[in-house]
Amino acid sequence: MIASDKIEQLIDRFQFLEAKMADGTAGNEIAALGKEYAELRPVVETVTAYKDLVTQIADAEAMLSDPEMKELAEAELPDLKAALEASEHDVQLALLPKDAADGRPALLEIRPGTGGDEAGLFAADLLRMYQRYAEGQGWRFEILEESLSELGGVKEVVARIAGDGVFAKMKY
C-alpha cells in the first residue's frame, strides 16, 4: 500500500511550486523552482492517474447496488483492479529517491577486445549504435578521442553523452 501522507505532501509541494512560479519570482530563484517542478511533474502525474483509478473503482463498486448498472460494473471492475495494481507499482517506482548523478552527462569508452580486426569492426558498430540511441533520445553525442584502424574499425574511442537523464539510463 502507498503512504497517502507522502503523496499529499508531494502534491502540496507541486501546487506550491506552480503557484510560486505563476506569481513571478527572481531570475535566480525561478531556475531552481523550475528544476524541482520538472522533477516532481512526472511523479504527480503518476499519482493523479492512481487516484483517478481509485475513484473509478469506488464508483464502479457503488454501481453494483444499482440493478440497471450492476452488469456494467461487474464487467468493468476486473479491468480497473488490474490497472490499479499496475498503477500502484508505477507510483512506488516514481516515489523511489533519485540518484544525484542521474542528471549528469556520461562518458562512454569503447575499446575492442581480443579478436583483431573483427573486434575493431564490432566496436565501430557499437559506437554507431550508441550514437543512434543518443540521437533517438534527443541527447548530444560528442566524440572526445578517437583512434581508427585501417579497415574502418575502432581501436579506441571516448565520447561524451549529455542530455536529460543520460546517466540514469546509461549507468547500467
Tab-separated table of N, CA, C and O in Angstrom, residues 10 14 68 87 138 146-147:
chain	number	residue	atom	x	y	z
A	10	LEU	N	3.742	15.552	-1.549
A	10	LEU	CA	4.271	15.793	-2.892
A	10	LEU	C	3.330	16.668	-3.714
A	10	LEU	O	3.770	17.599	-4.395
A	14	PHE	N	4.083	20.379	-5.133
A	14	PHE	CA	3.938	20.639	-6.565
A	14	PHE	C	3.035	21.839	-6.795
A	14	PHE	O	3.346	22.723	-7.596
A	68	GLU	N	-29.711	-1.773	-12.674
A	68	GLU	CA	-29.518	-1.474	-14.086
A	68	GLU	C	-28.029	-1.381	-14.464
A	68	GLU	O	-27.645	-1.676	-15.582
A	87	SER	N	-0.796	0.560	-11.744
A	87	SER	CA	-0.610	1.965	-11.388
A	87	SER	C	0.058	2.103	-10.023
A	87	SER	O	0.901	2.983	-9.824
A	138	GLY	N	17.328	12.259	-28.010
A	138	GLY	CA	17.471	13.713	-28.039
A	138	GLY	C	18.684	14.209	-27.263
A	138	GLY	O	18.720	15.349	-26.823
A	146	GLU	N	39.392	9.640	-30.570
A	146	GLU	CA	39.053	8.554	-31.488
A	146	GLU	C	40.321	8.058	-32.164
A	146	GLU	O	41.139	8.846	-32.627
A	147	SER	N	40.460	6.746	-32.210
A	147	SER	CA	41.576	6.122	-32.911
A	147	SER	C	40.995	4.991	-33.755
A	147	SER	O	40.425	4.038	-33.223
